[in-house]
Coordinates of C-alpha atoms and ligand atoms in Angstrom, one line a residue:
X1 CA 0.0 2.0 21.8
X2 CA -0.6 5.5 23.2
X3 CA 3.0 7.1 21.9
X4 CA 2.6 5.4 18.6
X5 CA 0.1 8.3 17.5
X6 CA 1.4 11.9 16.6
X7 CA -2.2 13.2 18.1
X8 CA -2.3 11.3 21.6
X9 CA -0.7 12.5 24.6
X10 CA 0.1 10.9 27.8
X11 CA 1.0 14.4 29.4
X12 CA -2.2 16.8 30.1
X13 CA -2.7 19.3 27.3
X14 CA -3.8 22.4 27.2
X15 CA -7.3 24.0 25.5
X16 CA -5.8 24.9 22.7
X17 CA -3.9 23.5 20.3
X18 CA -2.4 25.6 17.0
X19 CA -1.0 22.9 13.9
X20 CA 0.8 24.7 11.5
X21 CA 1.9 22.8 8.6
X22 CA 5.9 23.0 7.5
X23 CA 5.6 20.5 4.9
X24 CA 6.5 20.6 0.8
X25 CA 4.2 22.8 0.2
X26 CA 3.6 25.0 3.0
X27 CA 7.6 25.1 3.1
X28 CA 7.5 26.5 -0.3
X29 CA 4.9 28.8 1.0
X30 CA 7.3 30.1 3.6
X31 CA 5.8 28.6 6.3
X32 CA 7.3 29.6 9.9
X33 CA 6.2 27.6 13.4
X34 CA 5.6 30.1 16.3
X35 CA 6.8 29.2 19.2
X36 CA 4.9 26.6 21.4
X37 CA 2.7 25.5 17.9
X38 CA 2.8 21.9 16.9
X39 CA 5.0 21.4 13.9
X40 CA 2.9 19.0 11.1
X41 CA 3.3 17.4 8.4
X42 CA 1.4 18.4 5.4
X43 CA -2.6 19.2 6.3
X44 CA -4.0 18.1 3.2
X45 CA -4.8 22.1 2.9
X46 CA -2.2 22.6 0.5
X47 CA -4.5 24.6 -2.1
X48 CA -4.1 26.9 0.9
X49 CA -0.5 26.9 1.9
X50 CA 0.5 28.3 4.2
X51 CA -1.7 25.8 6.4
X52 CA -2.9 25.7 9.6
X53 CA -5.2 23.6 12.2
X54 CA -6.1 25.0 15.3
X55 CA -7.8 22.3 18.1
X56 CA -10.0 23.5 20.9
X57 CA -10.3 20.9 24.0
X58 CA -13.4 21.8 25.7
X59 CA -17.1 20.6 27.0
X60 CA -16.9 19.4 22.9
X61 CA -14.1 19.6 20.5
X62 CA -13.7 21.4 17.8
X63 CA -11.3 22.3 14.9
X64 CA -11.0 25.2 12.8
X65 CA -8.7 24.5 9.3
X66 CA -7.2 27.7 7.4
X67 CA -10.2 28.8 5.4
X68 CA -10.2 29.0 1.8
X69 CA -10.3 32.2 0.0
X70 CA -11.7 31.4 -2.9
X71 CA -14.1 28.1 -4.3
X72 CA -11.8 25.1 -4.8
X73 CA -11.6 24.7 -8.6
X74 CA -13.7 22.3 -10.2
X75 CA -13.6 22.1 -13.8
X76 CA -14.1 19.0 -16.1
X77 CA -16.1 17.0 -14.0
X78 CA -17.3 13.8 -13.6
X79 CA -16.4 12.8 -10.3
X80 CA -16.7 17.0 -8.8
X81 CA -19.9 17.6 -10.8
X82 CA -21.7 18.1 -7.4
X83 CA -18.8 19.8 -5.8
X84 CA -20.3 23.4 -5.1
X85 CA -23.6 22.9 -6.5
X86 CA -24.9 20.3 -3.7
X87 CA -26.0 21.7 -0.4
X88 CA -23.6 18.7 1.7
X89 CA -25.7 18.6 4.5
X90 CA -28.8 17.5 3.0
X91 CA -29.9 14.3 1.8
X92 CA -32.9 16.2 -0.3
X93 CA -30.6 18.3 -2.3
X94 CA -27.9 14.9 -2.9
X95 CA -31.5 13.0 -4.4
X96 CA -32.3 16.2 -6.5
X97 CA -29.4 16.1 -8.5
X98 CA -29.4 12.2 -9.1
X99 CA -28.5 10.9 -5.9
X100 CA -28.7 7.3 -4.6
X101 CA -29.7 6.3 -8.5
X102 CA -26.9 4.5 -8.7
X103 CA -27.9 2.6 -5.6
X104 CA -31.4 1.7 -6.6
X105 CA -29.6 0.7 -9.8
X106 CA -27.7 -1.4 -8.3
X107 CA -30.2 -3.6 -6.5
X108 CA -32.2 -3.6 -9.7
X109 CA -29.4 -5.6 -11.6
X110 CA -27.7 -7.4 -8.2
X111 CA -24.3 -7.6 -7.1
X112 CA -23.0 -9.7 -9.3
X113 CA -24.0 -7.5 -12.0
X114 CA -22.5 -4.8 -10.2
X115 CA -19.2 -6.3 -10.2
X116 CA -19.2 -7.3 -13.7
X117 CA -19.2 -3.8 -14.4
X118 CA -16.7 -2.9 -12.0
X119 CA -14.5 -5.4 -13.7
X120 CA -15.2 -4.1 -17.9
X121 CA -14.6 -0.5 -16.8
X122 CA -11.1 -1.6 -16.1
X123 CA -11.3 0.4 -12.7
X124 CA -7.9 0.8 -11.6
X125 CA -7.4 1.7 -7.5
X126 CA -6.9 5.5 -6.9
X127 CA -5.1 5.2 -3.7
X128 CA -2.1 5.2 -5.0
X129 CA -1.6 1.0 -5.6
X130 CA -3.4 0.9 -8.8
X131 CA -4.7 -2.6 -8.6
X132 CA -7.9 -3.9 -10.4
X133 CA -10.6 -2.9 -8.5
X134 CA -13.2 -5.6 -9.7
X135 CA -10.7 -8.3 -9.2
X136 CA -10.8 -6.9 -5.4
X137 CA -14.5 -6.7 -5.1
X138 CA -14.8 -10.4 -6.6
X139 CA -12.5 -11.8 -4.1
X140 CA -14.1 -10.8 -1.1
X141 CA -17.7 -11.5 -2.7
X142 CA -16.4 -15.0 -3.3
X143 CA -14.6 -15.3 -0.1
X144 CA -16.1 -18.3 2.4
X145 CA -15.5 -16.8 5.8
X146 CA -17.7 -14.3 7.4
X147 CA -18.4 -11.8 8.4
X148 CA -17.0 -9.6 5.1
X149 CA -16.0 -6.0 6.2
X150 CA -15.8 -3.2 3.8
X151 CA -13.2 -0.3 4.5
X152 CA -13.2 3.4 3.2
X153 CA -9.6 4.2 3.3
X154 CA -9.7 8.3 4.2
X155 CA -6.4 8.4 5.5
X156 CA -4.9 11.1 2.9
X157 CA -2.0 11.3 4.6
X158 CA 0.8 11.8 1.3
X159 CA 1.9 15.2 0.9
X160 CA 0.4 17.2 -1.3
X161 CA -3.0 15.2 -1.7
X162 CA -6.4 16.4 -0.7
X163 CA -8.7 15.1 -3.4
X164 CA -10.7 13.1 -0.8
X165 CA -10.9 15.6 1.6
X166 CA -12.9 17.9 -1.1
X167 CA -15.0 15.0 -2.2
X168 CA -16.0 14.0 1.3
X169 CA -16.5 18.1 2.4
X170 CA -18.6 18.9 -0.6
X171 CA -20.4 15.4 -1.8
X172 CA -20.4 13.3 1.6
X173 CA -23.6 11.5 0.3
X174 CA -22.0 10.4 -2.4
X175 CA -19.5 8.5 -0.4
X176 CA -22.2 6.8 1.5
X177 CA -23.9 5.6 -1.7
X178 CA -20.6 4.3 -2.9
X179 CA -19.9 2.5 0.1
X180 CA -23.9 0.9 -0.1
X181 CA -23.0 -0.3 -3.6
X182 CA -19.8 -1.9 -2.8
X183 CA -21.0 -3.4 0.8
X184 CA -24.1 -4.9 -1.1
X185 CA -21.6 -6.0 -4.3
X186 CA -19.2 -7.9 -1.9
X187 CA -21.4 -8.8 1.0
X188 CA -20.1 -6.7 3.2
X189 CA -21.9 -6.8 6.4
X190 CA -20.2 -4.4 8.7
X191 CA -17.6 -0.9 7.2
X192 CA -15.8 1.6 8.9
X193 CA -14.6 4.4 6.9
X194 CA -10.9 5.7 8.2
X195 CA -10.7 9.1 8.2
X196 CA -7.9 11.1 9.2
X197 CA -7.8 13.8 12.6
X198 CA -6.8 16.7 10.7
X199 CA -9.8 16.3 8.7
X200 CA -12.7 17.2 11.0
X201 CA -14.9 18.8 8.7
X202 CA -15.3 15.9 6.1
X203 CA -16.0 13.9 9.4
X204 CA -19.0 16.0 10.4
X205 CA -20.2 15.8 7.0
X206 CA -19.8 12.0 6.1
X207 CA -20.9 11.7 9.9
X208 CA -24.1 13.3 9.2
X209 CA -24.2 12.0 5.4
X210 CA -24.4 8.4 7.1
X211 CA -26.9 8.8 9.8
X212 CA -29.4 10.6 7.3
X213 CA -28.8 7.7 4.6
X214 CA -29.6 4.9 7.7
X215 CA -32.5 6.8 8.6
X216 CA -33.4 6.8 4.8
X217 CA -33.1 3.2 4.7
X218 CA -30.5 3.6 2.3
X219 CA -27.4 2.1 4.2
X220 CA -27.0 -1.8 2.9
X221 CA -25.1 -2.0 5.8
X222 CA -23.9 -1.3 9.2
X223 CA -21.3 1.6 8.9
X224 CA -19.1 3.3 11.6
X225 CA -16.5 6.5 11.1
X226 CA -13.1 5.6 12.6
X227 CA -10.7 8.7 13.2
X228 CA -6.5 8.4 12.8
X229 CA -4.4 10.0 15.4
X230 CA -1.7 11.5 13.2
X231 CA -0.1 9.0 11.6
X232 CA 1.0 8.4 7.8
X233 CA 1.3 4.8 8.0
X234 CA -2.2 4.0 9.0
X235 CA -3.0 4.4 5.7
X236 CA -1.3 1.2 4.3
X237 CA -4.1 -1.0 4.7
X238 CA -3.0 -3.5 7.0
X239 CA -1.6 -0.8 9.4
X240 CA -5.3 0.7 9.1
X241 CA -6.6 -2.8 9.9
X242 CA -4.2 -2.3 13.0
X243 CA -5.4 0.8 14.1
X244 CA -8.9 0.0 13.9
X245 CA -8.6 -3.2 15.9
X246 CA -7.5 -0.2 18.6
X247 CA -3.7 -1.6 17.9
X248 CA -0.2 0.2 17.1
X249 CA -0.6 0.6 13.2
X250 CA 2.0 -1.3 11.7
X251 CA 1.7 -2.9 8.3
X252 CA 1.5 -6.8 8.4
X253 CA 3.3 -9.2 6.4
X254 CA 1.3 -9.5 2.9
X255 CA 0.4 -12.7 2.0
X256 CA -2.4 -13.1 3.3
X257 CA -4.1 -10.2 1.6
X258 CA -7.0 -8.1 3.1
X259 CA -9.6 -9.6 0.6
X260 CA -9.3 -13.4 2.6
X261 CA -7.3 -12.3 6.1
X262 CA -8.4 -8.6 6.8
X263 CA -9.9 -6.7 8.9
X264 CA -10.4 -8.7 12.5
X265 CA -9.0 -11.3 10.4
X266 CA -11.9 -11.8 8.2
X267 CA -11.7 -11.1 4.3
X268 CA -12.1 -7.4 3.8
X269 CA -12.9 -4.8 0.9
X270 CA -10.3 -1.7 1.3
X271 CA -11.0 1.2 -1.6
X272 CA -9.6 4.7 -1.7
X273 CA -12.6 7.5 -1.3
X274 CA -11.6 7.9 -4.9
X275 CA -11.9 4.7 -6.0
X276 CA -15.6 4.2 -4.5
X277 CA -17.0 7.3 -6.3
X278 CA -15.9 6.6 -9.5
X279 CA -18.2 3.5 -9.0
X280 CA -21.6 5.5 -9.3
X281 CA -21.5 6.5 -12.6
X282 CA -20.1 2.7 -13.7
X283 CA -23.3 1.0 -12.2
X284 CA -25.7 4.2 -13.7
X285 CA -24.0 4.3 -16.9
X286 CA -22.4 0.9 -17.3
X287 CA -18.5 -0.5 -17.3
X288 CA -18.2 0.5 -21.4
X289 CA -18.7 3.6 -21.3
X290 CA -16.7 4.3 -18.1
X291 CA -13.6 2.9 -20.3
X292 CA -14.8 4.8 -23.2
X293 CA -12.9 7.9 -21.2
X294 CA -9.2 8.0 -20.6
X295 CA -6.6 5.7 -22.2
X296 CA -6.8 1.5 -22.8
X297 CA -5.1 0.8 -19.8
X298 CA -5.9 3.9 -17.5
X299 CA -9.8 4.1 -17.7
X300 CA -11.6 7.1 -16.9
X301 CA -10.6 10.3 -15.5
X302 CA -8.7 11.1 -12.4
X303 CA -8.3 14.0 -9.9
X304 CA -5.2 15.8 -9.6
X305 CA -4.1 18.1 -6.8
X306 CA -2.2 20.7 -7.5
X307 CA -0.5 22.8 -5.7
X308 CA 3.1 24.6 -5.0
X309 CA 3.9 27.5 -7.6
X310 CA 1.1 27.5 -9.9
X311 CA -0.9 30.2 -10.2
X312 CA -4.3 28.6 -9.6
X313 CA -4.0 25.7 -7.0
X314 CA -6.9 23.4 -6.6
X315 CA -8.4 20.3 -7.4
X316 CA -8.9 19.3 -11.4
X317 CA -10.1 16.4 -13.2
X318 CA -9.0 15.5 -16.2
X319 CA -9.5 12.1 -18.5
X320 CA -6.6 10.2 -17.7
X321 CA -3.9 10.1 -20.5
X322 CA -4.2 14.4 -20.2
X323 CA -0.8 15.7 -20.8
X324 CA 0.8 17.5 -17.2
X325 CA 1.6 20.4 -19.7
X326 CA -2.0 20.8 -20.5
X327 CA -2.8 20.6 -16.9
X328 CA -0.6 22.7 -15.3
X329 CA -0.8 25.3 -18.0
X330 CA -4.3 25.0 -19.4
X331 CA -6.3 24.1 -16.5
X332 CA -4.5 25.3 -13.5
X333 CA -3.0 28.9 -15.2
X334 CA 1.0 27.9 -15.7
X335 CA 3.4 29.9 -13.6
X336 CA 3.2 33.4 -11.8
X337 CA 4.6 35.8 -14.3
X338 CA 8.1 35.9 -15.0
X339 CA 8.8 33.0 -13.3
X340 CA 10.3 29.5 -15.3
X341 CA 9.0 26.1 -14.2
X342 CA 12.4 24.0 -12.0
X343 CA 10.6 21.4 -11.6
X344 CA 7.0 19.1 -11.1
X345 CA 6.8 16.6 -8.1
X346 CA 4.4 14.1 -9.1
X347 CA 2.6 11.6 -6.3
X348 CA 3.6 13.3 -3.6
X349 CA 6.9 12.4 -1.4
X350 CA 6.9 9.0 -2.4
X351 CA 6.7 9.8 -6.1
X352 CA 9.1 11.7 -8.5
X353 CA 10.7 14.8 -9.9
X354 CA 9.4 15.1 -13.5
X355 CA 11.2 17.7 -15.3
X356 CA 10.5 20.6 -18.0
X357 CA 11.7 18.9 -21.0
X358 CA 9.0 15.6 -19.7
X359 CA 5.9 17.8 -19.4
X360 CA 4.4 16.2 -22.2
X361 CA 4.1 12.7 -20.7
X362 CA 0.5 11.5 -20.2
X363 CA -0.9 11.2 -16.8
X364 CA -1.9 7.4 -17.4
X365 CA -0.8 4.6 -14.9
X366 CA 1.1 3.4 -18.2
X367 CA 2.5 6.5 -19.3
X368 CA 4.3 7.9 -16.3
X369 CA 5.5 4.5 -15.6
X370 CA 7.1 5.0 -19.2
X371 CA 9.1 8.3 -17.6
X372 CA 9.9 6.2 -14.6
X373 CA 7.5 8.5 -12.2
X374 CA 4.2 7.4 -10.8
X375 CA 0.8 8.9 -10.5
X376 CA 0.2 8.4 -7.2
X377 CA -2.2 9.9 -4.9
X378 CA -3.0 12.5 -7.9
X379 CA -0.3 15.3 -6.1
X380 CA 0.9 17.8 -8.3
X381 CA 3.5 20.0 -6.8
X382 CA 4.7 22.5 -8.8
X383 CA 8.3 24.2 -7.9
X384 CA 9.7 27.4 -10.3
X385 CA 12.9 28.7 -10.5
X386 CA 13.2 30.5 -6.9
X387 CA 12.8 27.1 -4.9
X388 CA 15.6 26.4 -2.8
X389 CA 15.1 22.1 -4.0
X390 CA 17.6 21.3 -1.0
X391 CA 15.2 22.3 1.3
X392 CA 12.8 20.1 -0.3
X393 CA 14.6 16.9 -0.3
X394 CA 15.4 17.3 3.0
X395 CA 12.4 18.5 3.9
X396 CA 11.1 14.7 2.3
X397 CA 13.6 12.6 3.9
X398 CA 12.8 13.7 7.4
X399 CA 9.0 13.1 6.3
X400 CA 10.4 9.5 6.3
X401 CA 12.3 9.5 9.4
X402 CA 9.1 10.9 11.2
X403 CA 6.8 8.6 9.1
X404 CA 8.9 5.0 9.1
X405 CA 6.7 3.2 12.3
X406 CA 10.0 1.2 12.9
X407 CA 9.2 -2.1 12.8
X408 CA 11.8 -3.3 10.4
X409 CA 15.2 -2.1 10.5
X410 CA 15.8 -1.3 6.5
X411 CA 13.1 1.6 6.8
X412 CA 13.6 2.5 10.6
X413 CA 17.4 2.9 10.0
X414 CA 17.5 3.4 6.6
X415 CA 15.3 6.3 6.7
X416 CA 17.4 7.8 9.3
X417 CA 20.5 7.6 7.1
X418 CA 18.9 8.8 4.4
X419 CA 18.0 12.4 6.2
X420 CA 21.8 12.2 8.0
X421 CA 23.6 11.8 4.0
X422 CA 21.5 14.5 2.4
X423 CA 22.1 16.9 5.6
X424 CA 26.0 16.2 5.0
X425 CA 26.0 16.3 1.1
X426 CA 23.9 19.7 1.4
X427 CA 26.2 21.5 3.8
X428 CA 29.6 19.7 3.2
X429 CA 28.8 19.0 -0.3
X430 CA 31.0 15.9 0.0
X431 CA 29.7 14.2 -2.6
X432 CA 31.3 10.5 -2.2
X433 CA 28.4 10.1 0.0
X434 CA 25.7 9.9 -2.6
X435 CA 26.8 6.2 -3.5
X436 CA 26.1 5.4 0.2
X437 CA 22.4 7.0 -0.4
X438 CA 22.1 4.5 -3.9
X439 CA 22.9 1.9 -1.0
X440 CA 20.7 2.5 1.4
X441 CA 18.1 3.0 -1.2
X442 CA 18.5 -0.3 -2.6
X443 CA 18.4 -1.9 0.8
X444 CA 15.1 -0.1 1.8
X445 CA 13.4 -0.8 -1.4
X446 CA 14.8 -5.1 -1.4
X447 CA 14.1 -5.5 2.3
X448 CA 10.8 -3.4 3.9
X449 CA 8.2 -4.7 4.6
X450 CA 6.0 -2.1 3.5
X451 CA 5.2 0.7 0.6
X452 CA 6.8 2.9 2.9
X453 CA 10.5 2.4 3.4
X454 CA 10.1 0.5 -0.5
X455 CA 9.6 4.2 -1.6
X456 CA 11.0 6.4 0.7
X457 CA 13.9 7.0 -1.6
X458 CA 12.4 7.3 -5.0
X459 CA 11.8 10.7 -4.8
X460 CA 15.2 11.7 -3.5
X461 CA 16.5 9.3 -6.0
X462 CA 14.6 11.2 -8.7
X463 CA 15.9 14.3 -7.5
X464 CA 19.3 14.2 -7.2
X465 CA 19.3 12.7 -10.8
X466 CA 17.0 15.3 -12.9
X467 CA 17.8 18.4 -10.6
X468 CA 20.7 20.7 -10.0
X469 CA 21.0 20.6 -6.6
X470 CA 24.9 19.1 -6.2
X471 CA 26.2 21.8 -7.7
X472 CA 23.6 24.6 -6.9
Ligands
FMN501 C1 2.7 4.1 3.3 C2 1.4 4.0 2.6 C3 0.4 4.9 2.8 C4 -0.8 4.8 2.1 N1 -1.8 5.8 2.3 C5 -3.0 5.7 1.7 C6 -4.0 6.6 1.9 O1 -3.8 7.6 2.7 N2 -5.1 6.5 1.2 C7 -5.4 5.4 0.4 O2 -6.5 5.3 -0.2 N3 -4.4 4.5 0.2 C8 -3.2 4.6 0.8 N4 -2.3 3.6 0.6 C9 -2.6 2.5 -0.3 C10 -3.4 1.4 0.5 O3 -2.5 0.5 1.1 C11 -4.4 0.6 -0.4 O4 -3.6 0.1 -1.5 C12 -5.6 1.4 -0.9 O5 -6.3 1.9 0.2 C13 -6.5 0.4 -1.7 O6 -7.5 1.2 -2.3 P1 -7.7 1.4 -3.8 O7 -7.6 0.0 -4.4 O8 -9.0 2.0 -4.0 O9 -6.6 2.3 -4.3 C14 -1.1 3.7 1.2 C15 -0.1 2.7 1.0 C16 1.2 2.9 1.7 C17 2.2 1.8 1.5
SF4_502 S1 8.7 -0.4 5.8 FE1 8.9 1.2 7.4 S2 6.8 1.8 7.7 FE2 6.7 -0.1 6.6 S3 6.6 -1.7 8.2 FE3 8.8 -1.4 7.8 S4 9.4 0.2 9.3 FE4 7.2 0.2 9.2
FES503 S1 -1.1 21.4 3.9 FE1 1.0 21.9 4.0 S2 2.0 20.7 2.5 FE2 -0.1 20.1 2.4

């Protein structure tokens, strides 16, 4: 179990312990790993690539990230309207600016209420799955066996994203409140919310956000924090299940779903930090006029992390349906000067290359399914004409290779293949190979068991197609 996780260690380590990110974006960034640092994938820092995490061992532990060097943008809001404003240590400042309304709203009307306007806001999932999040909550509300567990899924593992990591640093509380509503919609007795190791200061603060809320009297239910040891996986649900029943986290074989065999076995609630925030302003202002914002079929807004070559990295919120042209040039500044856009990675490593002539497509569910790309986990990664894009797919494949827990062979081998074709294309450039990749693709998108090794060649896929880099 031990040498499943990136972040145990049967050998004795030492005090110290420096991370230093040499993924997409901190590549980009020109990211170099000293000598005896830990090599990582990405941070969730990327708004301040270059990246680094540095671990001290000692009476306690603590973690020091890269700081920030300037606020984390946070325009448009709806979902960051506290970010910055709310002092996220105290429970008095959450309640002065509205805090735990929703909650008291939601006992006033009762959780079937609740869900009914879960369900009319036309909540789509914002971890990246996109399924109908009132359908979910339903499920496990209606589901016999007991007792029902609600999960928090904190994992933010993709590269690229770090939406949840700001909404858990800078509005913790409203987690929690989230968490009451949906625990008291579906029944939920017990929740753990997963969050991942590399994010230690959203821990402290949802840490602290929960044991002032119990104390409060406002937790409608009994709610633990459960760290990740480095691993991508454990963020596919049932591999989370996995890893909080202190097991290897592999994915299990879906059906049965979470909602009737989850967590322990029993029929569990799993929603993306996202996802659960969106949910205070449907219960305080109802499930119409949630959908009032965004398109028909992608309802309200959604955060978008950008980051890469853009002059103003950060996290933005924008209606869904917002053109990426009118985000990355509007909201988050365009390019540095004199620089041309190459190239947009949208949804991180298992999402796609959308290229300049495409930047008006909508970010909907529907309309970058239209361009044959995905939104994701909200990852915007923005690459201009001085990229080296070989680096990048390569730099993605072995993101796989590392990230593919091996349990079936189509993702375990075909992952490795993958990294070995694109390494031989890229310095041999014989190109016959690339019709081995197309079949390896196939195979790990027919056969895996998993979201992982189904998607671990879309993005390479995507670009070898749009970009230039087999003749480059
Ligand atoms: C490989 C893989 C990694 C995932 N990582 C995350 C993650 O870090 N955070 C997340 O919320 N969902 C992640 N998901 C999606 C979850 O399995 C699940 O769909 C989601 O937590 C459900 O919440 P939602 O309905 O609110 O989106 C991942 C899925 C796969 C296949
Ligand atoms: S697809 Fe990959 S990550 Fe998913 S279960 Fe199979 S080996 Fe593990
Ligand atoms: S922190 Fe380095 S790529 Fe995200």
């Amino acid at each position: 179990m031990v040498s499943f996780y990136a972040r145990f260690t049967l050998q004795p380590r030492g005090a110290l312990a420096l991370h230093v990110c040499d993924d997409i974006v901190c590549q980009l960034a020109g990211s170099e790993v000293p000598e005896g640092a830990h090599r990582s994938p990405c941070l969730g820092l990327c708004e301040r690539a270059p990246a680094t995490l540095t671990e001290h061992f000692g009476e306690s532990y603590e973690a020091t990230a890269t700081p920030a060097f300037r606020p984390i943008q946070a325009k448009q809001s709806k979902l960051l309207r506290r970010v910055g404003v709310v002092d996220p240590d105290s429970i008095e400042s959450y309640r002065s600016h509205g805090g735990f309304s929703a909650l008291e709203r939601a006992r006033e009307i009762g959780p079937s209420a609740v869900i009914g306007e879960v369900t009319s806001a036309r909540l789509l999932g914002r971890g990246g799955a996109a399924f109908p999040t009132g359908r979910k909550w339903e499920s496990v509300a209606k589901a016999a066996a007991r007792p029902h567990y609600l999960v928090c899924n904190a994992d933010e593992s993709e590269p690229g994203t770090f939406k949840d990591r700001v909404l858990m640093e800078s509005d913790p509380f409203a987690v929690v409140e989230a968490m009451s509503i949906a625990a008291l919609a579906a029944g939920c007795e017990k929740g753990f919310l997963y969050v991942r190791a590399e994010y230690p200061l959203a821990r402290k603060r949802i840490e602290n956000a929960i044991a002032l809320s119990r104390a409060a009297g406002l937790l409608t239910f009994d709610l633990e924090v459960r760290r990740g040891a480095g691993a991508y996986i454990c963020g596919e649900e049932t591999a989370l299940f996995n890893s909080i029943e202190g097991k290897r986290g592999e994915p299990r074989n879906k059906p049965p779903f979470p909602v009737e065999v989850g967590l322990f076995g029993k029929p569990t609630l799993v929603d993306n930090v996202e996802t659960l925030v969106n949910v205070l302003d449907i219960v305080l202002d109802g499930g119409a006029a949630f959908a009032s914002t965004g398109t028909p079929d992608s309802t309200g807004t959604r955060l978008f992390c950008l980051s890469g070559q853009v002059l103003q990295p950060g996290l933005y919120e924008v209606p869904m349906g917002t053109s990426l042209r009118t985000l990355l040039f509007d909201h988050a500044g365009g390019l540095r000067p004199g620089r041309t856009l190459q190239t947009v990675l949208l949804g991180g490593a298992a999402g796609s290359f959308v290229t300049p002539s495409q930047l008006d497509v909508p970010l909907s569910f529907e309309g970058t399914r239209e361009i044959g790309a995905t939104l994701g986990s909200g990852a915007v990664i923005v690459f201009d004409d001085t990229a080296d894009m070989k680096q990048v797919l390569l730099r993605i494949a072995r993101f796989f290779r590392d990230e593919s827990c091996g349990q079936c062979v189509p993702c375990r081998v075909g992952t490795k293949r993958q990294e070995e074709v694109l390494e031989r294309l890229f310095v041999a450039g014989d190109t016959a190979d690339v019709a081995l990749l197309s079949d390896i693709a196939q195979a790990m998108r027919d056969a895996s068991i998993c979201g992982l090794g189904q998607t671990a060649a879309n993005a390479i896929g995507s670009g070898l197609t749009q970009l230039k880099v087999l003749h480059g």
